[in-house]
Coordinates of C-alpha atoms and ligand atoms in Angstrom, one line a residue:
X4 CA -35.2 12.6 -3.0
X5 CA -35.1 9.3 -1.6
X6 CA -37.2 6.1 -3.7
X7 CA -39.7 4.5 -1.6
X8 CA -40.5 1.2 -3.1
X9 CA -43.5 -1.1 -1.9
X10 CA -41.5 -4.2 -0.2
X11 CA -43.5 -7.5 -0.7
X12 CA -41.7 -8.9 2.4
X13 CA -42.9 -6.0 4.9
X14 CA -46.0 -5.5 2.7
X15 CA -45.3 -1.4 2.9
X16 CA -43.6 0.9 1.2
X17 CA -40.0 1.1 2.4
X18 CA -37.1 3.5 1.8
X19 CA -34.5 2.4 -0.5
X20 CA -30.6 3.3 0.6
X21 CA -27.7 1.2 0.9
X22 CA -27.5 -1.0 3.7
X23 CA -23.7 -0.6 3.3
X24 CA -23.3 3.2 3.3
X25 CA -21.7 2.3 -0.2
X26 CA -23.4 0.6 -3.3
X27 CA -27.1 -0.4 -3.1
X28 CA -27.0 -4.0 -3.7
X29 CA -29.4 -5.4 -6.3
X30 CA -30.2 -9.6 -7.1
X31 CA -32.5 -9.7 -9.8
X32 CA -33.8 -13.3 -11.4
X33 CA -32.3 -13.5 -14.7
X34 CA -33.6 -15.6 -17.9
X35 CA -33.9 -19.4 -18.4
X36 CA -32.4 -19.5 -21.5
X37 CA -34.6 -21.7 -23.4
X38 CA -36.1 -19.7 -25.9
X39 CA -36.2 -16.5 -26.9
X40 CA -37.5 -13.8 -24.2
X41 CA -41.5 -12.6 -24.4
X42 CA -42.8 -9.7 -24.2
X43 CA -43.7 -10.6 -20.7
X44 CA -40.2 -11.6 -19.2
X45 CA -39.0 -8.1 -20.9
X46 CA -41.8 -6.3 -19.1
X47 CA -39.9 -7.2 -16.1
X48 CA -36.4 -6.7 -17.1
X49 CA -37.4 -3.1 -17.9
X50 CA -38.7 -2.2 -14.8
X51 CA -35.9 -3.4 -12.8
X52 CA -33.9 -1.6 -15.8
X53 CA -36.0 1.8 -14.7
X54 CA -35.5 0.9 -10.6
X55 CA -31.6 1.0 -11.0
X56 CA -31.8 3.9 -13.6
X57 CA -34.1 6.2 -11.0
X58 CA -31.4 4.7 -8.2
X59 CA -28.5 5.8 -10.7
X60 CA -30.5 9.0 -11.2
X61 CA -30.7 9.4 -7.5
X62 CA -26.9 9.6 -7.2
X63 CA -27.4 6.2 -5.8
X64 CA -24.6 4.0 -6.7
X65 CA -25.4 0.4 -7.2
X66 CA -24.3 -2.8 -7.5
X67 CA -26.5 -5.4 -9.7
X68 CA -26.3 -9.0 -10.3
X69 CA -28.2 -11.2 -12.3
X70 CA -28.0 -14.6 -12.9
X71 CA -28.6 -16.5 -16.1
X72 CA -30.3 -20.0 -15.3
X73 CA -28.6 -22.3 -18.4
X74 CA -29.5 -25.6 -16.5
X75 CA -33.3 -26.8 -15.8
X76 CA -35.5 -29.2 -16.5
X77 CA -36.9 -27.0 -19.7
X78 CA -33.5 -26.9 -20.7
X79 CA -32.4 -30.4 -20.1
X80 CA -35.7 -31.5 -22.1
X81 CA -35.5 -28.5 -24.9
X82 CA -31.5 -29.8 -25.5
X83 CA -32.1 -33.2 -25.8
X84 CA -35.5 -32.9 -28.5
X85 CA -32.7 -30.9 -30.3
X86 CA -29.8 -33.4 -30.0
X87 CA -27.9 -30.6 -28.4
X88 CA -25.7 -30.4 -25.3
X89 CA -27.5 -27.8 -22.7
X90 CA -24.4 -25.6 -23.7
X91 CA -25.6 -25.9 -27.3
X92 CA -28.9 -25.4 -27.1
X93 CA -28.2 -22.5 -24.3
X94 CA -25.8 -20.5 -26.3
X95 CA -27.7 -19.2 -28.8
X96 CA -30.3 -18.0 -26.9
X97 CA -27.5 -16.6 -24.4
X98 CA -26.7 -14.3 -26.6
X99 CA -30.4 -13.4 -28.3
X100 CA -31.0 -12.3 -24.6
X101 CA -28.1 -9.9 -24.6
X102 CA -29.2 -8.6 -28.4
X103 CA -32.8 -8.2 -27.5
X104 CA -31.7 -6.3 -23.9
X105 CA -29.6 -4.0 -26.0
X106 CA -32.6 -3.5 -28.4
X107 CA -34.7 -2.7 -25.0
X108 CA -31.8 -0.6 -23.8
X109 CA -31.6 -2.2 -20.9
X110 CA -28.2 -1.5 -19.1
X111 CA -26.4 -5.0 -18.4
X112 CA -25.9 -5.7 -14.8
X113 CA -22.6 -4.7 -13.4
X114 CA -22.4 -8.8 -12.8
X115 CA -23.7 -11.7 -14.7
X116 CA -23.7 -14.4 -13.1
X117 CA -24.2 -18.3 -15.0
X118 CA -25.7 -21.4 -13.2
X119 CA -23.3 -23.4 -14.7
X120 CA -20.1 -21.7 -14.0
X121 CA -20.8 -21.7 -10.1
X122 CA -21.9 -25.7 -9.6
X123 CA -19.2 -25.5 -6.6
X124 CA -21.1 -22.8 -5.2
X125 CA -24.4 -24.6 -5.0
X126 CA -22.8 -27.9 -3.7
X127 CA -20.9 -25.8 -0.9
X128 CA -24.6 -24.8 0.0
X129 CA -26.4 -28.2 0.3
X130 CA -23.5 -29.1 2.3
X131 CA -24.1 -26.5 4.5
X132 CA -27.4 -26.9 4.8
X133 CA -26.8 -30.6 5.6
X134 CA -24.6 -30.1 8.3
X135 CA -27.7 -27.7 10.5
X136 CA -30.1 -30.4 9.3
X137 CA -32.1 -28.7 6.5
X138 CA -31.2 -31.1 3.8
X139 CA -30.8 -34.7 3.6
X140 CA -30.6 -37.1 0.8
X141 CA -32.6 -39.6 -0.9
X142 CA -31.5 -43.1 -1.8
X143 CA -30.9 -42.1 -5.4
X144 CA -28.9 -39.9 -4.8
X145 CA -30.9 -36.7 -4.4
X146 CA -30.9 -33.7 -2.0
X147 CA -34.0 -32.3 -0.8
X148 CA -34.3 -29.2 1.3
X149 CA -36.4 -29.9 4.8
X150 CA -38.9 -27.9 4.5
X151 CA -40.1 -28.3 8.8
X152 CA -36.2 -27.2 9.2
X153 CA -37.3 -23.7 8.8
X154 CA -40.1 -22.5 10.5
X155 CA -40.7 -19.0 8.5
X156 CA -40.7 -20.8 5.4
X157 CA -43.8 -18.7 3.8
X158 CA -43.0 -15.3 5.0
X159 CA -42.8 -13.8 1.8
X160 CA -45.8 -15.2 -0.2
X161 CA -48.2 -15.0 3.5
X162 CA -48.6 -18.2 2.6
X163 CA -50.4 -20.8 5.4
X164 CA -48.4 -23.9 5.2
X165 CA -49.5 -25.3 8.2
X166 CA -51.6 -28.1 6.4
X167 CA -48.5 -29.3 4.5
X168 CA -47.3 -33.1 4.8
X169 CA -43.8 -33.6 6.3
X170 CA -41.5 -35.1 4.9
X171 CA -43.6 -34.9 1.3
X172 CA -41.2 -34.1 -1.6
X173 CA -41.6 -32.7 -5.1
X174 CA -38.8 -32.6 -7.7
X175 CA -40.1 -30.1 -10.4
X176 CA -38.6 -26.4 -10.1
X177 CA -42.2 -25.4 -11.1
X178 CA -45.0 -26.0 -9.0
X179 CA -48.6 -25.1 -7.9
X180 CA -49.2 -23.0 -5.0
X181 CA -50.8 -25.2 -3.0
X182 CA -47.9 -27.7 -3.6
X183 CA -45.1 -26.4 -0.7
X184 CA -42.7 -29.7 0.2
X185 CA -39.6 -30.6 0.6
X186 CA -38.3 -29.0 -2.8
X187 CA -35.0 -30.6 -4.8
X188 CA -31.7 -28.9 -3.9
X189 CA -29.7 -31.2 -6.2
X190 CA -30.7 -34.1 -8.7
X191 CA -29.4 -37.5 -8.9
X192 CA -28.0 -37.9 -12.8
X193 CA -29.8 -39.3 -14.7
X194 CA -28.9 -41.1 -17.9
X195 CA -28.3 -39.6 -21.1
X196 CA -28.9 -36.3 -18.7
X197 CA -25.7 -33.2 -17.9
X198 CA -24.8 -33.6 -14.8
X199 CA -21.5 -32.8 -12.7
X200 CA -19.2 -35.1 -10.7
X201 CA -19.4 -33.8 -7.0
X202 CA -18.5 -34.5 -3.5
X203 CA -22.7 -34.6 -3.0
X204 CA -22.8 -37.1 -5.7
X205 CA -23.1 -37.3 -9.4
X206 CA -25.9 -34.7 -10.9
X207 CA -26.9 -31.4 -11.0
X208 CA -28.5 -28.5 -9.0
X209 CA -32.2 -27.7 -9.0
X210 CA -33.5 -24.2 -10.2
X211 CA -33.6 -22.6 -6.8
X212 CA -30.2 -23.7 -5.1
X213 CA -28.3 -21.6 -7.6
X214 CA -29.9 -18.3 -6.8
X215 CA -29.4 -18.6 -3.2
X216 CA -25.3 -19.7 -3.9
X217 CA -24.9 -17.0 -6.8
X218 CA -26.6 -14.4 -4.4
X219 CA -24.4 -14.7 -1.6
X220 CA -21.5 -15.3 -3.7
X221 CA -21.4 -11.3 -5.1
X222 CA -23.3 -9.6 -2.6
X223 CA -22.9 -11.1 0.7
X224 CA -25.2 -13.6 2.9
X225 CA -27.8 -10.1 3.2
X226 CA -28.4 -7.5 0.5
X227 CA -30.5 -4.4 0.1
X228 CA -33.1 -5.6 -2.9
X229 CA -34.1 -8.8 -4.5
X230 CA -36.6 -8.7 -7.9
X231 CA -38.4 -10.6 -10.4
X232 CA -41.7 -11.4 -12.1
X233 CA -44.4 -12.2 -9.7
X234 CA -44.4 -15.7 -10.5
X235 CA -41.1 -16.2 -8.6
X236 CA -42.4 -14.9 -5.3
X237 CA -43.6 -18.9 -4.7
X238 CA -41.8 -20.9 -4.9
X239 CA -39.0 -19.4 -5.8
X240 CA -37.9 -16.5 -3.6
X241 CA -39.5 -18.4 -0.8
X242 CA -37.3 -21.1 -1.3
X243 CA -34.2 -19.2 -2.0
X244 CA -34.9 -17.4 1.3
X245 CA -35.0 -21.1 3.0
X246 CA -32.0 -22.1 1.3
X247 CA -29.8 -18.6 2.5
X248 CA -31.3 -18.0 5.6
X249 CA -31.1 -21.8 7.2
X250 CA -27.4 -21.2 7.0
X251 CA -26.9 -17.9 7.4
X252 CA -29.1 -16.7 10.0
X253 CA -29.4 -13.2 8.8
X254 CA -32.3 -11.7 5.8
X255 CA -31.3 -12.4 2.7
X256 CA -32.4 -9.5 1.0
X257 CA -34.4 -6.3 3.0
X258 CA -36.3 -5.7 -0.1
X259 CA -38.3 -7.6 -2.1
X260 CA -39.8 -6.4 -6.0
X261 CA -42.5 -8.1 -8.0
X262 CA -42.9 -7.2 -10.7
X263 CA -46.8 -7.9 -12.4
X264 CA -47.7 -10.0 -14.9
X265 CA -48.4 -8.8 -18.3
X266 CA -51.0 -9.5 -20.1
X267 CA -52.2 -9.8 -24.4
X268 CA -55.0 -8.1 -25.4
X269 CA -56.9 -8.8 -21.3
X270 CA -55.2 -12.5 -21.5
X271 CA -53.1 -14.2 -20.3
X272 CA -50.2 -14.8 -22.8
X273 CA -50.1 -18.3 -24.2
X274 CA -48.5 -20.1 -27.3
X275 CA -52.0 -22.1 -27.7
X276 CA -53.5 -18.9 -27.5
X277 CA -51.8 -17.5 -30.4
X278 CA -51.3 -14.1 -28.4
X279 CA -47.9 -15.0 -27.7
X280 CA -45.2 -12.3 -28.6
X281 CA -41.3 -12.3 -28.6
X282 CA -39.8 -8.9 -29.2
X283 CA -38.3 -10.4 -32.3
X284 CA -42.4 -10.5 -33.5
X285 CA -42.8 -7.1 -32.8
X286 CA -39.5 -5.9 -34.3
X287 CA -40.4 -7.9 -37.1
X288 CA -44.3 -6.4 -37.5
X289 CA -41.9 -2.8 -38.1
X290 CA -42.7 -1.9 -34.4
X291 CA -39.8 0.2 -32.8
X292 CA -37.7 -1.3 -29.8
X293 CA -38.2 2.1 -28.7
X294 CA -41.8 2.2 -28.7
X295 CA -41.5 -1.2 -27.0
X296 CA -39.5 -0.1 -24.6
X297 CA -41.5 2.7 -23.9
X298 CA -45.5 1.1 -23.6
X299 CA -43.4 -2.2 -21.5
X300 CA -42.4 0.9 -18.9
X301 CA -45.2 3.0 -18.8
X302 CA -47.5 1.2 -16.8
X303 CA -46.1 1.2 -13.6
X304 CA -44.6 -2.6 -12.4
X305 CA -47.3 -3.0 -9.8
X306 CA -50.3 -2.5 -12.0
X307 CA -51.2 -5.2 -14.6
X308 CA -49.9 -4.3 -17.7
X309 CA -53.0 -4.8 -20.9
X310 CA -50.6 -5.2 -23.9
X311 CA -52.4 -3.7 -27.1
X312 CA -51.4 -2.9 -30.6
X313 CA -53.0 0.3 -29.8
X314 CA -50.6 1.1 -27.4
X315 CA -47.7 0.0 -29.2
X316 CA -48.9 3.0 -31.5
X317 CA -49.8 5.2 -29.0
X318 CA -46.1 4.8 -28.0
X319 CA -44.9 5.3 -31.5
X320 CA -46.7 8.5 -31.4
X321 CA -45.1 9.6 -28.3
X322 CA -42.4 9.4 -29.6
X323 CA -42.5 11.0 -32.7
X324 CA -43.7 13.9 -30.5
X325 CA -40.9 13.6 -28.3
X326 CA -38.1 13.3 -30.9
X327 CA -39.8 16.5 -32.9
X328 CA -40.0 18.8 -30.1
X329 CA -36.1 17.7 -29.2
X330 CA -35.1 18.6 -32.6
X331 CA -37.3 21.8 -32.6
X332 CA -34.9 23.0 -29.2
X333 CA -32.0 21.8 -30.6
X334 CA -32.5 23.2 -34.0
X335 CA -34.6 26.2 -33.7
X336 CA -33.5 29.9 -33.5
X337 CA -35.1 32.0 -30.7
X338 CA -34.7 35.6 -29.5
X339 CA -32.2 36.5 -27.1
X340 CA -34.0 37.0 -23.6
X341 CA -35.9 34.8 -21.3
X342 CA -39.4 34.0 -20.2
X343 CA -40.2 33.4 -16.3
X344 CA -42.7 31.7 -17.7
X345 CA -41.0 29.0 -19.4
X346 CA -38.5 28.7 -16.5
X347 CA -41.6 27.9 -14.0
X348 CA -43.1 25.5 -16.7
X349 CA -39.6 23.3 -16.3
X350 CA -39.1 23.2 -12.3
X351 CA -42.7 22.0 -11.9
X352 CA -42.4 19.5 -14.7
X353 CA -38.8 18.5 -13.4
X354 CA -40.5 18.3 -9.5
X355 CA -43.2 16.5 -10.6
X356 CA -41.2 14.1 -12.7
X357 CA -39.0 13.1 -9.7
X358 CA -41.4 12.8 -7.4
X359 CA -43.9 10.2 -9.2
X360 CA -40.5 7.6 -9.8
X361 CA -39.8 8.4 -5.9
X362 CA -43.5 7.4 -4.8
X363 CA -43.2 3.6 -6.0
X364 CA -41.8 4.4 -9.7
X365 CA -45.2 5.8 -11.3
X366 CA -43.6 5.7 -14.7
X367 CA -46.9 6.7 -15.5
X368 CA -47.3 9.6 -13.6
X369 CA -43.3 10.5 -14.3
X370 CA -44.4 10.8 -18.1
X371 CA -47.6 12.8 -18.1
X372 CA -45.8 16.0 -17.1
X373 CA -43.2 15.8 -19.5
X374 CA -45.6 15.5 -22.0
X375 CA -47.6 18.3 -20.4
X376 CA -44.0 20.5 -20.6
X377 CA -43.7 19.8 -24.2
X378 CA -47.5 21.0 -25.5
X379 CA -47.1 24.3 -23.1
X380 CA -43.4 25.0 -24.3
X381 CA -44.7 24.4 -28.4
X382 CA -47.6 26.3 -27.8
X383 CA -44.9 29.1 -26.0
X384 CA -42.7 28.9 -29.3
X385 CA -45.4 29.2 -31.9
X386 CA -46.7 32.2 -29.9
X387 CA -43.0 34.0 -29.7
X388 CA -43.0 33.3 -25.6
X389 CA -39.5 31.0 -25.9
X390 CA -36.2 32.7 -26.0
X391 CA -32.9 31.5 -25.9
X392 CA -32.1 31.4 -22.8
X393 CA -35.4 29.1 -21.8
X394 CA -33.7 26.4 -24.1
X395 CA -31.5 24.3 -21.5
X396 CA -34.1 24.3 -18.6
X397 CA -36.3 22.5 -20.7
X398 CA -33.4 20.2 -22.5
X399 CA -32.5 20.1 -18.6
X400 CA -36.1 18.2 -17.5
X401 CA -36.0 16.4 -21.3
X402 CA -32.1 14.7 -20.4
X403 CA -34.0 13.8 -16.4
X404 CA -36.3 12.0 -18.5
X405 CA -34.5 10.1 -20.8
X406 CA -32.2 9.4 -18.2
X407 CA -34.6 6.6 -17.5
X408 CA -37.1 6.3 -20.3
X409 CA -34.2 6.2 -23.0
X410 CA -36.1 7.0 -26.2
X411 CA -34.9 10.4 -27.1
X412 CA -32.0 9.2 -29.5
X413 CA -32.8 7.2 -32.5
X414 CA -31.4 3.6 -31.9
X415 CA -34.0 1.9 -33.8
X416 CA -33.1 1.3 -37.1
X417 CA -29.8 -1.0 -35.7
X418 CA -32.5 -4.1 -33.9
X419 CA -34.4 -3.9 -36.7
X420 CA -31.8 -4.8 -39.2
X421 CA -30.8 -7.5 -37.1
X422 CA -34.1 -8.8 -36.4
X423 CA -34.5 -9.2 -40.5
X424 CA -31.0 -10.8 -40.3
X425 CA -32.0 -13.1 -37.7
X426 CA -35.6 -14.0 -39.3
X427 CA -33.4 -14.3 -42.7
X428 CA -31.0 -17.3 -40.9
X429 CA -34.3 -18.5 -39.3
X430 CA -36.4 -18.9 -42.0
X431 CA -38.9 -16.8 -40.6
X432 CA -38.9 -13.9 -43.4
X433 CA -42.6 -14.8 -44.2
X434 CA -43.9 -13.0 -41.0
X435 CA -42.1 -9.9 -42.0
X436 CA -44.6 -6.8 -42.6
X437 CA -44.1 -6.2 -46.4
X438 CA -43.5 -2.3 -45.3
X439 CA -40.6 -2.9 -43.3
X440 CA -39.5 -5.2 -46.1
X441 CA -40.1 -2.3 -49.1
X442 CA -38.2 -0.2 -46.3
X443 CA -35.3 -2.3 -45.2
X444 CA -34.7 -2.3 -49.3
X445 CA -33.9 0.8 -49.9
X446 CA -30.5 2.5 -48.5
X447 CA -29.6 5.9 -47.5
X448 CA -27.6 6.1 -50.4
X449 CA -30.6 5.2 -52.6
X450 CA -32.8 7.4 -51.0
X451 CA -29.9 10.4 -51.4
X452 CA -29.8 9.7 -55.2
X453 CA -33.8 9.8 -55.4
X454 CA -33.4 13.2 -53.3
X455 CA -31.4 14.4 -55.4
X456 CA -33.2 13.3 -58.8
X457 CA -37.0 15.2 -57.4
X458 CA -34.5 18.6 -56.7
X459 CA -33.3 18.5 -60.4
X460 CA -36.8 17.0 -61.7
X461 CA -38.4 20.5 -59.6
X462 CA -35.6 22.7 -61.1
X463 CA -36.6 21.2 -64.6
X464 CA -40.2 22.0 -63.5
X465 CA -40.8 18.2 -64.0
X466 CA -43.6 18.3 -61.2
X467 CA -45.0 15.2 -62.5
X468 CA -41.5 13.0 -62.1
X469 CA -41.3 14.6 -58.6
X470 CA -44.3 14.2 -57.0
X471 CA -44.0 10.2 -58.4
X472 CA -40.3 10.4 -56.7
X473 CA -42.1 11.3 -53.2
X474 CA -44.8 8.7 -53.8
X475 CA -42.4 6.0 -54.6
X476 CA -40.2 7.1 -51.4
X477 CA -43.2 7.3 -49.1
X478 CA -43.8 3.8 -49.9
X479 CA -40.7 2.3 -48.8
X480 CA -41.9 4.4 -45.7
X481 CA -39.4 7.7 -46.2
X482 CA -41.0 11.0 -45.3
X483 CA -39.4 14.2 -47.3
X484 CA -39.7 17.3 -45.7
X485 CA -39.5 20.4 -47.8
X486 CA -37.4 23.4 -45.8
X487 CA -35.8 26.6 -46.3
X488 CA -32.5 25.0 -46.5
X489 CA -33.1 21.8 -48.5
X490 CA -35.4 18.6 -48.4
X491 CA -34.2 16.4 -45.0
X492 CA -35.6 13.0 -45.4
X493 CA -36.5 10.4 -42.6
X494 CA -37.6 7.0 -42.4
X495 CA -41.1 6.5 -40.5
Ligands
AMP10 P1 -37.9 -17.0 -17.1 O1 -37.0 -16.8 -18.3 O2 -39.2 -17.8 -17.3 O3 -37.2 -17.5 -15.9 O4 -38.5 -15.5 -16.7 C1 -37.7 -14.4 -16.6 C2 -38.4 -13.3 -15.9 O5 -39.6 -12.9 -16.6 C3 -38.8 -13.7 -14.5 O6 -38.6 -12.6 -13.6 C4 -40.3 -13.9 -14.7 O7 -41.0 -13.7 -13.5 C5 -40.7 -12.9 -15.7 N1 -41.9 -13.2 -16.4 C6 -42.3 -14.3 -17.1 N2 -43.5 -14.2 -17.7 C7 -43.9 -12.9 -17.4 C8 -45.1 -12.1 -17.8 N3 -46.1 -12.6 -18.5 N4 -45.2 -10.8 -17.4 C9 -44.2 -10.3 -16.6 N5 -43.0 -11.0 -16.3 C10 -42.9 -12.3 -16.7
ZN11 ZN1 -33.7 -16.7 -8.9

């Protein structure tokens, strides 16, 4: 089935396949590594994460690049406050992006690409661009991209830029909508600032030049999609499409994704407004990356997103009831035969699934089935309607499903010990919620030994001593459950 995706540039829904007969070709806008990523930036990141996995799903091979901006003027400004070369500074938040992805399970790009490692690249652009007119330089030294050199400039936002100033410049890589000029391809160096020796002079790239350089670089001067948070439509893509397409004559990308904005609680999310979450907050408040992951996916990437604690739970819940039912299939014992029934239940579910992530990736309406498929099929097996044989269809639709949701297996206790180790080194253990503290102290081994202790203490008929063993376990959030073959024991 193919994926029909809504395509900002054509403003319809468009047909996704590979331009190439090959690999579908995928640009996405990676981090400016600054700070540690929001909730909001991984909002975005997932759904491109659930485009390639529905692509991948598809039997649609792909090719996906992303860059990693680790030179701008936040950076420059961030590094310096610190004392820090931009590398400093950068590093560490390089690799908190690439922990807090894997937390997410977000699959890595088949190429990462790094603003810094590709300043040839971007100078070999403005040169280009110089030579058919659309940049020239200032007398300090900068470039500037000429804005009247390209007619469609504006194409993707609809913008109407027919009241802007020639000639006017701006030299931010963040501006207001109502600000289109001639926008900085390269920066004249400034003191105490990084900047690279090059035949266009001594400085470094702006924010835009990079994506346009790195773009064409691994995927050709025209590719099949291009993505990011809706913020980057203006300037940003715009100007990356001005950049490419002076040069190169041809589309940069046939597809472009925006991915909405998420909001905190119906606001926006701002530091001053004290809604403002990293997943490290969350992970630290004993949320699940998994339940993250899952209510950052489930509202499809063109509607806003509300962020709520309620959802967080309401995700935690799911998938509790996800995880149960998995082990109920995987664990239970049914009677040999099969029920139609059961098979019908799976093919609608599996049909229904597909479809939703083809029309625009409803990860909404992809979920609501499965869920649907999991009360029917319990309600089947406490009623003696499941037999053997109806196990894999429904493991069958379950594997479709976490083939893009990813929250079937339990990876969640690994970011959450290394979001206390990280707020440990941090100094930020005083926004740790005392349960996932009480939890984090107690180790399998531990819990084992108390197991083991409430089995003798019931042989001994020591009720009292067991039921305090339970009490104390449940408060370092471990559930015991009593079963014909033993007591299994899990952490909540
Ligand atoms: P940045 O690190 O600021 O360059 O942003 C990385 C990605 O996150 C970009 O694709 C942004 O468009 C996206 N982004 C930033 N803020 C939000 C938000 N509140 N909701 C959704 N996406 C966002
Ligand atoms: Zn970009």
């Amino acid at each position: 089935m193919p994926l029909r995706l809504f395509n900002t540039l054509t403003g319809q829904i468009d047909q996704l396949a590979p331009s190439d007969g090959k690999a579908f070709r995928i640009y996405a806008c990676g981090p400016t590594v600054y700070d540690y990523g929001h909730i909001g930036n991984f909002r975005t990141f997932l759904q491109i994460d659930v485009l390639r996995r529905c692509l991948k799903l598809m039997g649609v091979p792909i090719r996906h690049v992303m860059n990693i901006t680790d030179v701008d003027d936040k950076i420059i400004r961030n590094a310096s406050a610190a004392g820090q070369s931009i590398a400093e500074y950068s590093g560490r938040f390089v690799d908190a992006f690439f922990e807090d992805i894997a937390a997410l399970r977000i699959e890595r790009p088949e190429q990462i690409a790094r603003a810094t490692e590709h300043i040839p690249k971007m100078v070999d652009l403005v040169q280009r661009l110089a030579e058919v007119g659309a940049a020239y330089k200032t007398e300090e030294g900068s470039w500037y991209f000429r804005l009247s050199a390209f007619p469609e400039y504006g194409k993707l936002s609809k913008k109407d830029l027919s009241g802007i100033e020639d000639g006017a410049r701006i030299d931010v890589d963040e501006y207001e909508k109502d600000s289109a000029r001639d926008f900085a391809l390269w920066k004249a160096a400034k003191p105490g600032e990084t900047s690279w020796d090059t035949p266009i002079g001594r400085g470094r790239p702006g924010w835009h030049i990079e994506c346009s350089a790195m773009s064409m670089e691994y995927l050709g001067d025209s590719f099949d999609l291009h993505a990011g948070g809706e913020d980057l439509m203006f300037p940003h893509h715009e100007n990356e499409i001005a950049q490419s397409e002076s040069v190169t004559h041809k589309p940069l990308a046939l597809h472009w994704m925006h991915v909405r904005f998420l909001l905190v609680e119906g606001r926006k999310m701002s530091k001053s407004e004290g809604n403002f979450y990293t997943l490290r907050d969350l992970l630290l408040r004993g949320y699940k990356a998994s339940a993250i992951r899952l209510a950052l996916i489930s509202v499809p990437y063109r509607h806003q997103l509300n962020f709520t604690f309620e959802g967080l739970t309401e995700a935690t819940n799911a998938i509790e009831r996800l995880r149960n039912f998995h082990e109920r299939l995987l664990k239970g014992t049914f009677p040999a035969g099969e029920n139609p029934e059961i098979h019908r239940l799976a093919a609608q579910a599996q049909a229904e699934y597909f479809e939703a992530l083809s029309n625009d990736l409803n990860t909404a309406e992809a979920r609501a089935p499965i869920f649907d498929m999991i009360r029917s099929a319990n309600t089947a097996i406490d009623q003696g309607r499941f037999f053997a044989a109806d196990r894999d269809s429904i493991l069958g639709v379950l594997a479709s499903f976490d083939a893009v949701f990813d929250v079937l297996q339990n990876h969640d206790d690994e970011p959450t010990r290394r979001a206390l180790e990280w707020a440990e080194k941090a100094g930020r253990l005083d926004d740790v919620a005392p349960e996932l503290l009480a939890r984090q102290c107690v180790s399998d081994e531990a819990i084992d030994a108390l197991v083991a202790e409430r089995a003798l203490a019931k042989k001994h008929r020591n009720f009292a001593r067991a039921d305090q063993i339970r009490q104390e376990l449940a408060e370092k959030g471990v559930i015991l459950e009593d079963s014909k073959d033993g007591v299994r024991w899990k952490r909540k």
